[in-house]
mmCIF file of C-alpha atoms in Angstrom:
data_model
loop_
_atom_site.group_PDB
_atom_site.id
_atom_site.type_symbol
_atom_site.label_atom_id
_atom_site.label_comp_id
_atom_site.label_asym_id
_atom_site.label_seq_id
_atom_site.Cartn_x
_atom_site.Cartn_y
_atom_site.Cartn_z
ATOM 1 C CA UNK A 28 305.521 113.216 16.882
ATOM 2 C CA UNK A 29 307.276 116.297 18.435
ATOM 3 C CA UNK A 30 308.186 114.237 21.274
ATOM 4 C CA UNK A 31 310.148 111.604 18.787
ATOM 5 C CA UNK A 32 311.689 114.533 17.065
ATOM 6 C CA UNK A 33 312.963 115.725 20.373
ATOM 7 C CA UNK A 34 314.410 112.341 21.076
ATOM 8 C CA UNK A 35 316.245 112.039 17.712
ATOM 9 C CA UNK A 36 317.597 115.472 18.353
ATOM 10 C CA UNK A 37 318.864 114.585 21.811
ATOM 11 C CA UNK A 38 320.440 111.094 20.784
ATOM 12 C CA UNK A 39 321.396 111.064 16.953
ATOM 13 C CA UNK A 40 324.722 112.284 15.611
ATOM 14 C CA UNK A 41 325.366 114.107 12.482
ATOM 15 C CA UNK A 42 326.424 111.764 9.797
ATOM 16 C CA UNK A 43 328.453 114.153 7.703
ATOM 17 C CA UNK A 44 332.223 113.004 7.240
ATOM 18 C CA UNK A 45 333.733 115.999 8.668
ATOM 19 C CA UNK A 46 332.712 114.519 12.087
ATOM 20 C CA UNK A 47 334.974 111.770 13.575
ATOM 21 C CA UNK A 48 333.467 108.530 14.453
ATOM 22 C CA UNK A 49 331.765 107.719 17.578
ATOM 23 C CA UNK A 50 331.217 103.960 16.894
ATOM 24 C CA UNK A 51 332.603 101.194 14.741
ATOM 25 C CA UNK A 52 330.779 100.834 11.551
ATOM 26 C CA UNK A 53 328.291 97.987 11.592
ATOM 27 C CA UNK A 54 328.407 97.264 7.592
ATOM 28 C CA UNK A 55 329.891 98.715 5.068
ATOM 29 C CA UNK A 56 327.139 100.845 4.009
ATOM 30 C CA UNK A 57 327.061 102.394 7.262
ATOM 31 C CA UNK A 58 327.502 106.376 6.917
ATOM 32 C CA UNK A 59 329.846 105.997 9.934
ATOM 33 C CA UNK A 60 332.202 104.108 7.724
ATOM 34 C CA UNK A 61 332.818 107.559 5.904
ATOM 35 C CA UNK A 62 334.178 109.515 8.877
ATOM 36 C CA UNK A 63 337.783 109.371 10.161
ATOM 37 C CA UNK A 64 338.433 107.437 13.194
ATOM 38 C CA UNK A 65 340.552 110.093 14.848
ATOM 39 C CA UNK A 66 340.571 114.003 13.880
ATOM 40 C CA UNK A 67 337.828 115.928 12.305
ATOM 41 C CA UNK A 68 335.362 117.844 14.192
ATOM 42 C CA UNK A 69 333.618 116.542 17.471
ATOM 43 C CA UNK A 70 330.537 114.559 17.098
ATOM 44 C CA UNK A 71 327.244 116.969 16.965
ATOM 45 C CA UNK A 72 323.676 115.949 17.613
ATOM 46 C CA UNK A 73 321.174 116.652 14.753
ATOM 47 C CA UNK A 74 319.416 119.591 14.825
ATOM 48 C CA UNK A 75 318.469 120.383 11.168
ATOM 49 C CA UNK A 76 315.092 119.074 9.665
ATOM 50 C CA UNK A 77 315.354 118.236 6.047
ATOM 51 C CA UNK A 78 312.645 120.393 4.518
ATOM 52 C CA UNK A 79 311.774 117.773 2.325
ATOM 53 C CA UNK A 80 311.437 114.598 4.446
ATOM 54 C CA UNK A 81 311.024 116.428 7.806
ATOM 55 C CA UNK A 82 313.500 114.204 10.097
ATOM 56 C CA UNK A 83 316.208 115.797 11.900
ATOM 57 C CA UNK A 84 319.499 114.580 9.698
ATOM 58 C CA UNK A 85 322.318 116.894 10.301
ATOM 59 C CA UNK A 86 323.735 119.234 12.741
ATOM 60 C CA UNK A 87 323.336 122.474 10.577
ATOM 61 C CA UNK A 88 322.227 123.269 7.299
ATOM 62 C CA UNK A 89 325.600 123.930 6.086
ATOM 63 C CA UNK A 90 326.505 120.095 6.566
ATOM 64 C CA UNK A 91 323.195 119.228 5.138
ATOM 65 C CA UNK A 92 323.527 120.971 1.705
ATOM 66 C CA UNK A 93 327.234 119.894 1.535
ATOM 67 C CA UNK A 94 326.148 116.187 1.931
ATOM 68 C CA UNK A 95 322.923 116.551 -0.049
ATOM 69 C CA UNK A 96 323.653 113.676 -2.466
ATOM 70 C CA UNK A 97 324.455 111.245 0.033
ATOM 71 C CA UNK A 98 321.023 112.414 2.015
ATOM 72 C CA UNK A 99 318.829 112.232 -1.437
ATOM 73 C CA UNK A 100 319.586 108.125 -1.167
ATOM 74 C CA UNK A 101 317.232 107.922 1.699
ATOM 75 C CA UNK A 102 315.356 111.100 1.619
ATOM 76 C CA UNK A 103 312.380 109.770 0.043
ATOM 77 C CA UNK A 104 312.087 106.773 2.214
ATOM 78 C CA UNK A 105 312.450 109.037 5.254
ATOM 79 C CA UNK A 106 309.535 111.067 3.907
ATOM 80 C CA UNK A 107 307.450 107.852 3.301
ATOM 81 C CA UNK A 108 308.360 107.041 6.849
ATOM 82 C CA UNK A 109 307.220 110.174 8.132
ATOM 83 C CA UNK A 110 303.951 110.461 6.353
ATOM 84 C CA UNK A 111 302.973 106.676 7.439
ATOM 85 C CA UNK A 112 303.643 107.757 11.115
ATOM 86 C CA UNK A 113 301.336 110.825 10.714
ATOM 87 C CA UNK A 114 298.853 108.865 8.946
ATOM 88 C CA UNK A 115 298.643 106.576 11.895
ATOM 89 C CA UNK A 116 297.673 109.378 13.937
ATOM 90 C CA UNK A 117 295.364 111.192 11.607
ATOM 91 C CA UNK A 118 291.984 109.773 13.175
ATOM 92 C CA UNK A 119 291.026 108.312 9.702
ATOM 93 C CA UNK A 120 289.047 104.781 9.588
ATOM 94 C CA UNK A 121 291.748 102.286 8.557
ATOM 95 C CA UNK A 122 289.567 99.738 6.501
ATOM 96 C CA UNK A 123 292.722 97.841 5.622
ATOM 97 C CA UNK A 124 292.928 96.688 9.311
ATOM 98 C CA UNK A 125 289.533 94.683 9.031
ATOM 99 C CA UNK A 126 290.383 91.305 8.279
ATOM 100 C CA UNK A 127 288.361 88.509 6.358
ATOM 101 C CA UNK A 128 287.371 85.271 8.456
ATOM 102 C CA UNK A 129 287.816 81.742 7.283
ATOM 103 C CA UNK A 130 288.519 80.787 3.743
ATOM 104 C CA UNK A 131 286.084 78.763 1.744
ATOM 105 C CA UNK A 132 288.273 75.542 1.221
ATOM 106 C CA UNK A 133 287.637 75.364 -2.827
ATOM 107 C CA UNK A 134 288.737 78.884 -3.175
ATOM 108 C CA UNK A 135 292.451 78.600 -3.503
ATOM 109 C CA UNK A 136 294.474 81.608 -2.108
ATOM 110 C CA UNK A 137 297.265 82.860 -4.727
ATOM 111 C CA UNK A 138 300.510 83.440 -2.840
ATOM 112 C CA UNK A 139 302.506 85.338 -5.811
ATOM 113 C CA UNK A 140 302.773 88.320 -4.058
ATOM 114 C CA UNK A 141 301.006 90.802 -1.811
ATOM 115 C CA UNK A 142 298.486 91.804 -4.575
ATOM 116 C CA UNK A 143 297.173 88.573 -5.349
ATOM 117 C CA UNK A 144 297.398 87.101 -1.697
ATOM 118 C CA UNK A 145 295.008 89.917 -0.554
ATOM 119 C CA UNK A 146 292.766 89.838 -3.362
ATOM 120 C CA UNK A 147 292.206 85.907 -3.262
ATOM 121 C CA UNK A 148 291.655 86.248 0.510
ATOM 122 C CA UNK A 149 288.888 88.767 -0.095
ATOM 123 C CA UNK A 150 290.479 91.593 1.816
ATOM 124 C CA UNK A 151 289.008 95.121 1.691
ATOM 125 C CA UNK A 152 290.151 96.632 -1.614
ATOM 126 C CA UNK A 153 293.549 98.630 -1.169
ATOM 127 C CA UNK A 154 293.589 101.367 -3.728
ATOM 128 C CA UNK A 155 296.552 103.358 -1.920
ATOM 129 C CA UNK A 156 300.071 102.568 -1.435
ATOM 130 C CA UNK A 157 299.992 104.092 1.983
ATOM 131 C CA UNK A 158 297.252 101.701 2.906
ATOM 132 C CA UNK A 159 299.263 99.102 1.559
ATOM 133 C CA UNK A 160 302.229 99.904 3.640
ATOM 134 C CA UNK A 161 299.959 99.907 6.737
ATOM 135 C CA UNK A 162 298.367 96.553 6.088
ATOM 136 C CA UNK A 163 301.679 94.764 5.447
ATOM 137 C CA UNK A 164 303.400 96.091 8.333
ATOM 138 C CA UNK A 165 301.270 93.487 10.613
ATOM 139 C CA UNK A 166 300.272 90.971 7.909
ATOM 140 C CA UNK A 167 303.881 90.277 7.255
ATOM 141 C CA UNK A 168 304.410 87.852 10.311
ATOM 142 C CA UNK A 169 301.636 85.372 9.882
ATOM 143 C CA UNK A 170 301.806 85.609 5.950
ATOM 144 C CA UNK A 171 305.736 84.840 5.745
ATOM 145 C CA UNK A 172 304.732 81.742 8.181
ATOM 146 C CA UNK A 173 302.183 80.635 5.768
ATOM 147 C CA UNK A 174 303.827 81.410 2.792
ATOM 148 C CA UNK A 175 306.696 78.693 3.486
ATOM 149 C CA UNK A 176 304.533 76.071 5.038
ATOM 150 C CA UNK A 177 301.604 75.999 2.629
ATOM 151 C CA UNK A 178 301.346 73.712 -0.067
ATOM 152 C CA UNK A 179 300.633 76.811 -2.421
ATOM 153 C CA UNK A 180 303.940 78.379 -1.483
ATOM 154 C CA UNK A 181 305.645 80.540 -4.025
ATOM 155 C CA UNK A 182 309.131 78.853 -2.999
ATOM 156 C CA UNK A 183 309.431 75.669 -4.747
ATOM 157 C CA UNK A 184 312.224 72.978 -5.869
ATOM 158 C CA UNK A 185 312.374 74.473 -9.354
ATOM 159 C CA UNK A 186 315.306 76.329 -10.537
ATOM 160 C CA UNK A 187 315.491 79.693 -8.973
ATOM 161 C CA UNK A 188 312.667 78.984 -6.625
ATOM 162 C CA UNK A 189 315.289 78.588 -3.286
ATOM 163 C CA UNK A 190 313.768 75.424 -1.930
ATOM 164 C CA UNK A 191 316.328 72.785 -1.606
ATOM 165 C CA UNK A 192 315.852 69.088 -1.959
ATOM 166 C CA UNK A 193 316.227 68.675 1.907
ATOM 167 C CA UNK A 194 313.710 71.668 2.408
ATOM 168 C CA UNK A 195 311.347 69.776 0.161
ATOM 169 C CA UNK A 196 311.529 66.809 2.674
ATOM 170 C CA UNK A 197 310.867 68.832 5.811
ATOM 171 C CA UNK A 198 308.109 70.801 4.279
ATOM 172 C CA UNK A 199 306.530 67.854 2.970
ATOM 173 C CA UNK A 200 306.089 66.280 6.336
ATOM 174 C CA UNK A 201 304.684 69.402 7.595
ATOM 175 C CA UNK A 202 302.379 69.998 4.679
ATOM 176 C CA UNK A 203 300.851 66.632 4.935
ATOM 177 C CA UNK A 204 299.727 67.711 8.692
ATOM 178 C CA UNK A 205 298.670 71.023 7.549
ATOM 179 C CA UNK A 206 296.705 69.809 4.416
ATOM 180 C CA UNK A 207 295.508 66.524 5.675
ATOM 181 C CA UNK A 208 293.468 64.385 2.978
ATOM 182 C CA UNK A 209 289.704 64.449 3.606
ATOM 183 C CA UNK A 210 288.479 61.904 6.063
ATOM 184 C CA UNK A 211 284.657 62.168 5.528
ATOM 185 C CA UNK A 212 284.155 64.053 8.743
ATOM 186 C CA UNK A 213 281.281 65.969 9.510
ATOM 187 C CA UNK A 214 279.166 67.677 12.273
ATOM 188 C CA UNK A 215 276.781 64.490 13.016
ATOM 189 C CA UNK A 216 277.631 61.502 14.977
ATOM 190 C CA UNK A 217 278.741 59.457 11.753
ATOM 191 C CA UNK A 218 281.092 62.310 11.024
ATOM 192 C CA UNK A 219 283.374 62.117 14.149
ATOM 193 C CA UNK A 220 286.753 61.557 13.246
ATOM 194 C CA UNK A 221 289.992 61.681 15.862
ATOM 195 C CA UNK A 222 291.890 65.130 15.522
ATOM 196 C CA UNK A 223 295.500 65.304 15.094
ATOM 197 C CA UNK A 224 297.391 67.108 17.293
ATOM 198 C CA UNK A 225 297.760 70.916 16.255
ATOM 199 C CA UNK A 226 301.183 72.202 14.356
ATOM 200 C CA UNK A 227 303.213 73.749 17.149
ATOM 201 C CA UNK A 228 305.188 76.887 15.581
ATOM 202 C CA UNK A 229 307.742 77.964 18.120
ATOM 203 C CA UNK A 230 308.735 81.771 17.808
ATOM 204 C CA UNK A 231 311.743 82.459 19.274
ATOM 205 C CA UNK A 232 313.294 85.691 20.569
ATOM 206 C CA UNK A 233 309.930 86.820 20.435
ATOM 207 C CA UNK A 234 309.086 90.928 20.759
ATOM 208 C CA UNK A 235 306.518 92.837 19.020
ATOM 209 C CA UNK A 236 305.077 90.242 16.958
ATOM 210 C CA UNK A 237 303.728 88.238 20.244
ATOM 211 C CA UNK A 238 301.848 91.601 21.084
ATOM 212 C CA UNK A 239 300.019 91.765 17.472
ATOM 213 C CA UNK A 240 296.393 91.656 17.538
ATOM 214 C CA UNK A 241 295.007 88.257 17.779
ATOM 215 C CA UNK A 242 292.845 88.782 14.522
ATOM 216 C CA UNK A 243 296.469 89.165 12.453
ATOM 217 C CA UNK A 244 297.512 85.904 13.906
ATOM 218 C CA UNK A 245 294.299 84.269 12.983
ATOM 219 C CA UNK A 246 295.238 84.965 9.381
ATOM 220 C CA UNK A 247 297.666 81.782 9.766
ATOM 221 C CA UNK A 248 295.183 79.094 10.761
ATOM 222 C CA UNK A 249 292.754 80.423 7.940
ATOM 223 C CA UNK A 250 295.109 79.195 5.328
ATOM 224 C CA UNK A 251 294.751 75.403 6.637
ATOM 225 C CA UNK A 252 290.822 74.988 7.156
ATOM 226 C CA UNK A 253 291.621 71.265 8.054
ATOM 227 C CA UNK A 254 294.489 71.922 10.713
ATOM 228 C CA UNK A 255 294.986 73.611 13.985
ATOM 229 C CA UNK A 256 297.981 75.684 15.035
ATOM 230 C CA UNK A 257 299.583 76.252 18.520
ATOM 231 C CA UNK A 258 301.812 79.547 18.388
ATOM 232 C CA UNK A 259 304.325 79.537 21.011
ATOM 233 C CA UNK A 260 306.057 82.742 21.710
ATOM 234 C CA UNK A 261 309.377 82.479 23.581
ATOM 235 C CA UNK A 262 311.725 85.055 24.863
ATOM 236 C CA UNK A 263 312.688 87.243 27.809
ATOM 237 C CA UNK A 264 310.857 90.229 25.731
ATOM 238 C CA UNK A 265 307.851 88.534 24.788
ATOM 239 C CA UNK A 266 305.674 90.366 27.291
ATOM 240 C CA UNK A 267 307.347 93.718 27.282
ATOM 241 C CA UNK A 268 305.017 96.672 27.921
ATOM 242 C CA UNK A 269 301.890 94.135 28.122
ATOM 243 C CA UNK A 270 301.714 94.160 32.033
ATOM 244 C CA UNK A 271 298.090 96.040 31.714
ATOM 245 C CA UNK A 272 296.600 93.479 29.236
ATOM 246 C CA UNK A 273 298.136 90.034 30.738
ATOM 247 C CA UNK A 274 299.878 90.460 34.022
ATOM 248 C CA UNK A 275 302.583 87.724 34.521
ATOM 249 C CA UNK A 276 301.385 84.678 36.529
ATOM 250 C CA UNK A 277 303.636 83.471 39.486
ATOM 251 C CA UNK A 278 305.473 80.602 39.000
ATOM 252 C CA UNK A 279 303.882 77.447 40.409
ATOM 253 C CA UNK A 280 304.668 73.841 40.481
ATOM 254 C CA UNK A 281 301.910 73.583 38.349
ATOM 255 C CA UNK A 282 303.185 76.324 36.131
ATOM 256 C CA UNK A 283 306.764 76.498 36.843
ATOM 257 C CA UNK A 284 307.996 79.090 34.028
ATOM 258 C CA UNK A 285 304.737 81.078 34.401
ATOM 259 C CA UNK A 286 303.097 80.399 30.927
ATOM 260 C CA UNK A 287 300.305 82.779 29.598
ATOM 261 C CA UNK A 288 297.693 80.552 27.585
ATOM 262 C CA UNK A 289 295.218 82.167 25.095
ATOM 263 C CA UNK A 290 293.285 78.947 24.134
ATOM 264 C CA UNK A 291 289.863 80.717 23.287
ATOM 265 C CA UNK A 292 290.976 82.887 20.171
ATOM 266 C CA UNK A 293 289.224 80.331 17.788
ATOM 267 C CA UNK A 294 289.026 76.180 17.616
ATOM 268 C CA UNK A 295 291.752 76.605 14.965
ATOM 269 C CA UNK A 296 294.489 79.005 17.154
ATOM 270 C CA UNK A 297 295.796 78.587 20.535
ATOM 271 C CA UNK A 298 298.641 80.997 21.594
ATOM 272 C CA UNK A 299 301.162 80.135 24.587
ATOM 273 C CA UNK A 300 303.733 82.626 25.673
ATOM 274 C CA UNK A 301 306.893 82.023 27.892
ATOM 275 C CA UNK A 302 308.863 85.071 29.388
ATOM 276 C CA UNK A 303 312.108 82.817 29.016
ATOM 277 C CA UNK A 304 315.016 82.143 27.039
ATOM 278 C CA UNK A 305 314.358 78.589 24.971
ATOM 279 C CA UNK A 306 317.396 76.782 26.290
ATOM 280 C CA UNK A 307 316.082 76.920 29.665
ATOM 281 C CA UNK A 308 312.884 75.347 28.542
ATOM 282 C CA UNK A 309 314.698 72.687 26.116
ATOM 283 C CA UNK A 310 316.686 71.601 29.183
ATOM 284 C CA UNK A 311 313.580 71.020 31.337
ATOM 285 C CA UNK A 312 312.326 68.993 28.542
ATOM 286 C CA UNK A 313 308.389 70.643 28.461
ATOM 287 C CA UNK A 314 308.354 70.365 24.510
ATOM 288 C CA UNK A 315 309.795 67.101 23.729
ATOM 289 C CA UNK A 316 309.576 65.008 21.922
ATOM 290 C CA UNK A 317 309.661 67.066 18.662
ATOM 291 C CA UNK A 318 308.132 65.865 15.480
ATOM 292 C CA UNK A 319 309.029 66.954 12.191
ATOM 293 C CA UNK A 320 305.144 66.237 11.035
ATOM 294 C CA UNK A 321 304.163 68.745 13.756
ATOM 295 C CA UNK A 322 306.911 70.969 14.769
ATOM 296 C CA UNK A 323 308.823 73.999 13.429
ATOM 297 C CA UNK A 324 310.652 77.294 14.465
ATOM 298 C CA UNK A 325 310.400 80.394 13.575
ATOM 299 C CA UNK A 326 312.941 83.477 13.845
ATOM 300 C CA UNK A 327 311.827 87.007 13.018
ATOM 301 C CA UNK A 328 315.018 89.270 12.822
ATOM 302 C CA UNK A 329 316.658 87.255 15.541
ATOM 303 C CA UNK A 330 320.294 88.868 15.211
ATOM 304 C CA UNK A 331 322.208 85.739 15.567
ATOM 305 C CA UNK A 332 325.267 87.117 14.366
ATOM 306 C CA UNK A 333 324.839 90.646 16.103
ATOM 307 C CA UNK A 334 327.631 91.302 18.290
ATOM 308 C CA UNK A 335 325.015 92.563 21.018
ATOM 309 C CA UNK A 336 323.017 89.271 20.894
ATOM 310 C CA UNK A 337 324.976 86.375 19.543
ATOM 311 C CA UNK A 338 326.082 85.347 23.129
ATOM 312 C CA UNK A 339 322.467 84.881 23.835
ATOM 313 C CA UNK A 340 321.708 82.581 20.830
ATOM 314 C CA UNK A 341 325.234 80.556 21.161
ATOM 315 C CA UNK A 342 323.568 78.352 23.886
ATOM 316 C CA UNK A 343 320.224 78.036 22.145
ATOM 317 C CA UNK A 344 321.484 77.331 18.638
ATOM 318 C CA UNK A 345 322.683 73.558 19.412
ATOM 319 C CA UNK A 346 319.423 72.675 21.150
ATOM 320 C CA UNK A 347 317.593 73.931 17.885
ATOM 321 C CA UNK A 348 319.652 71.893 15.591
ATOM 322 C CA UNK A 349 319.156 68.760 18.117
ATOM 323 C CA UNK A 350 315.483 68.755 17.394
ATOM 324 C CA UNK A 351 316.171 68.024 13.629
ATOM 325 C CA UNK A 352 312.899 70.226 12.600
ATOM 326 C CA UNK A 353 312.975 73.129 10.099
ATOM 327 C CA UNK A 354 314.083 76.712 11.512
ATOM 328 C CA UNK A 355 313.134 79.463 9.427
ATOM 329 C CA UNK A 356 314.812 83.089 9.937
ATOM 330 C CA UNK A 357 314.238 86.386 8.527
ATOM 331 C CA UNK A 358 316.311 89.735 8.539
ATOM 332 C CA UNK A 359 316.184 93.039 8.280
ATOM 333 C CA UNK A 360 318.306 93.538 5.309
ATOM 334 C CA UNK A 361 320.481 91.370 3.137
ATOM 335 C CA UNK A 362 323.659 92.160 5.080
ATOM 336 C CA UNK A 363 321.594 91.587 8.043
ATOM 337 C CA UNK A 364 320.776 88.031 7.002
ATOM 338 C CA UNK A 365 324.149 87.315 5.553
ATOM 339 C CA UNK A 366 325.834 88.098 8.840
ATOM 340 C CA UNK A 367 323.373 85.622 10.608
ATOM 341 C CA UNK A 368 324.160 82.796 8.084
ATOM 342 C CA UNK A 369 327.655 83.210 8.346
ATOM 343 C CA UNK A 370 327.589 83.045 12.130
ATOM 344 C CA UNK A 371 325.653 79.859 12.196
ATOM 345 C CA UNK A 372 328.077 78.650 9.732
ATOM 346 C CA UNK A 373 330.808 79.516 11.499
ATOM 347 C CA UNK A 374 329.592 78.233 15.006
ATOM 348 C CA UNK A 375 328.134 74.766 13.929
ATOM 349 C CA UNK A 376 330.927 73.867 11.320
ATOM 350 C CA UNK A 377 328.677 72.939 8.565
ATOM 351 C CA UNK A 378 326.372 70.508 10.835
ATOM 352 C CA UNK A 379 323.775 72.443 9.212
ATOM 353 C CA UNK A 380 321.532 71.656 6.036
ATOM 354 C CA UNK A 381 319.798 74.509 4.078
ATOM 355 C CA UNK A 382 316.135 74.434 3.336
ATOM 356 C CA UNK A 383 315.339 77.597 1.947
ATOM 357 C CA UNK A 384 318.143 79.409 0.094
ATOM 358 C CA UNK A 385 318.693 83.060 1.345
ATOM 359 C CA UNK A 386 316.850 85.797 -0.375
ATOM 360 C CA UNK A 387 314.286 88.495 -0.452
ATOM 361 C CA UNK A 388 311.227 87.438 1.314
ATOM 362 C CA UNK A 389 307.881 87.957 -1.005
ATOM 363 C CA UNK A 390 305.699 89.083 1.906
ATOM 364 C CA UNK A 391 308.073 91.212 3.263
ATOM 365 C CA UNK A 392 306.477 94.662 4.981
ATOM 366 C CA UNK A 393 306.278 97.235 2.487
ATOM 367 C CA UNK A 394 306.563 100.108 5.185
ATOM 368 C CA UNK A 395 309.925 100.871 6.236
ATOM 369 C CA UNK A 396 311.316 101.344 10.067
ATOM 370 C CA UNK A 397 313.395 104.343 11.221
ATOM 371 C CA UNK A 398 315.845 103.804 14.148
ATOM 372 C CA UNK A 399 315.467 106.883 16.352
ATOM 373 C CA UNK A 400 318.960 106.722 17.675
ATOM 374 C CA UNK A 401 320.125 106.893 14.099
ATOM 375 C CA UNK A 402 317.813 108.576 11.296
ATOM 376 C CA UNK A 403 320.503 106.902 8.907
ATOM 377 C CA UNK A 404 319.601 103.306 10.023
ATOM 378 C CA UNK A 405 316.387 102.416 7.662
ATOM 379 C CA UNK A 406 315.412 98.698 7.975
ATOM 380 C CA UNK A 407 312.505 96.665 6.654
ATOM 381 C CA UNK A 408 310.705 93.931 8.894
ATOM 382 C CA UNK A 409 311.059 90.641 7.458
ATOM 383 C CA UNK A 410 313.082 91.716 4.584
ATOM 384 C CA UNK A 411 314.709 88.440 3.948
ATOM 385 C CA UNK A 412 313.748 85.098 4.507
ATOM 386 C CA UNK A 413 316.035 81.733 4.736
ATOM 387 C CA UNK A 414 315.807 78.162 6.308
ATOM 388 C CA UNK A 415 317.715 75.621 7.877
ATOM 389 C CA UNK A 416 317.746 72.467 10.107
ATOM 390 C CA UNK A 417 320.248 70.181 11.917
ATOM 391 C CA UNK A 418 322.178 68.034 9.454
ATOM 392 C CA UNK A 419 320.845 64.637 8.968
ATOM 393 C CA UNK A 420 323.037 61.605 8.213
ATOM 394 C CA UNK A 421 321.826 58.668 6.116
ATOM 395 C CA UNK A 422 322.904 55.157 6.791
ATOM 396 C CA UNK A 423 323.326 52.788 3.949
ATOM 397 C CA UNK A 424 323.666 49.282 4.419
ATOM 398 C CA UNK A 425 326.482 47.668 2.394
ATOM 399 C CA UNK A 426 326.124 44.251 0.834
ATOM 400 C CA UNK A 427 326.896 41.433 3.094
ATOM 401 C CA UNK A 428 326.469 43.487 6.397
#
């Protein structure tokens, strides 16, 4: 924790409006927008720790006191972040990280919100907000996927429930595979039935989510007891800082892209990781053909419209839309999500069908994240959620043709 504080003091700049800008503001609420472009005081690193939140936020006590009203907007959240980080290092027993096994099929899961989900999935009782924040920080990834794909999804075509008619068409196909009708299968010879292929969920631009404990990702197939799931993590950072766990295999003619396959997690879950850009794999044709009954894409905070990463998605996006399978994306904030939507619309010229109207994700993380390079930059993993797909055109035959 002391090293983190020292890092912040070494790299973060004071947000007081008396200093001039050090970069362009990234959104209208960016504290950098309050500063003059020229003139004013020179930039200064933060040195003073707020006595309420314990985070270095200003260069001096004078600037902190002068700008206290602006700091109050985030002080409570910064204190919450600081306490959560200390809690992780407290050495206590984290019973919120004990996960239940397969769900009895007759016991339906209520996906209205976090409380009903955790209760109906029979998690250990979580009676403190801090424990709930720690639990949702990990579970937000598999549960966000399940909340969209499950037939018990809180998103529907009813007024105000955000699902569009095109979205209902795409999800109905996937749900038919994930919730198949009973076939009379059993454990004896008479109960043998052919099993359908697993549903492939491509997680593009994978970063931290690819290193989550496999017990966390196992919560996803537990929602679909009669189906199997194949998670495919794709991205140049999908194995970052995991060399000690899975050394990257050599690229051979049998494994040209160095795929890392984990196929013994459970009979319902298989995970494959590619340290490569998706468009490279798509051009190689290793995933085709795509089937709307068995395939979908998930993008966790992809930064489609972010100036630093949009060029990486420019080649990938057209290939995603070619597949005509659902694509779901999350964002750190409302502004971050709206920027991604605008970029997709500008780049593809309207060749997109919206499947899920953008809005707040019911299963977002309840724990906030702090940017060590800028303590004013506070984000929430998977805050927003929306979905789209390559536009489909229906052919209508006229009489006499």
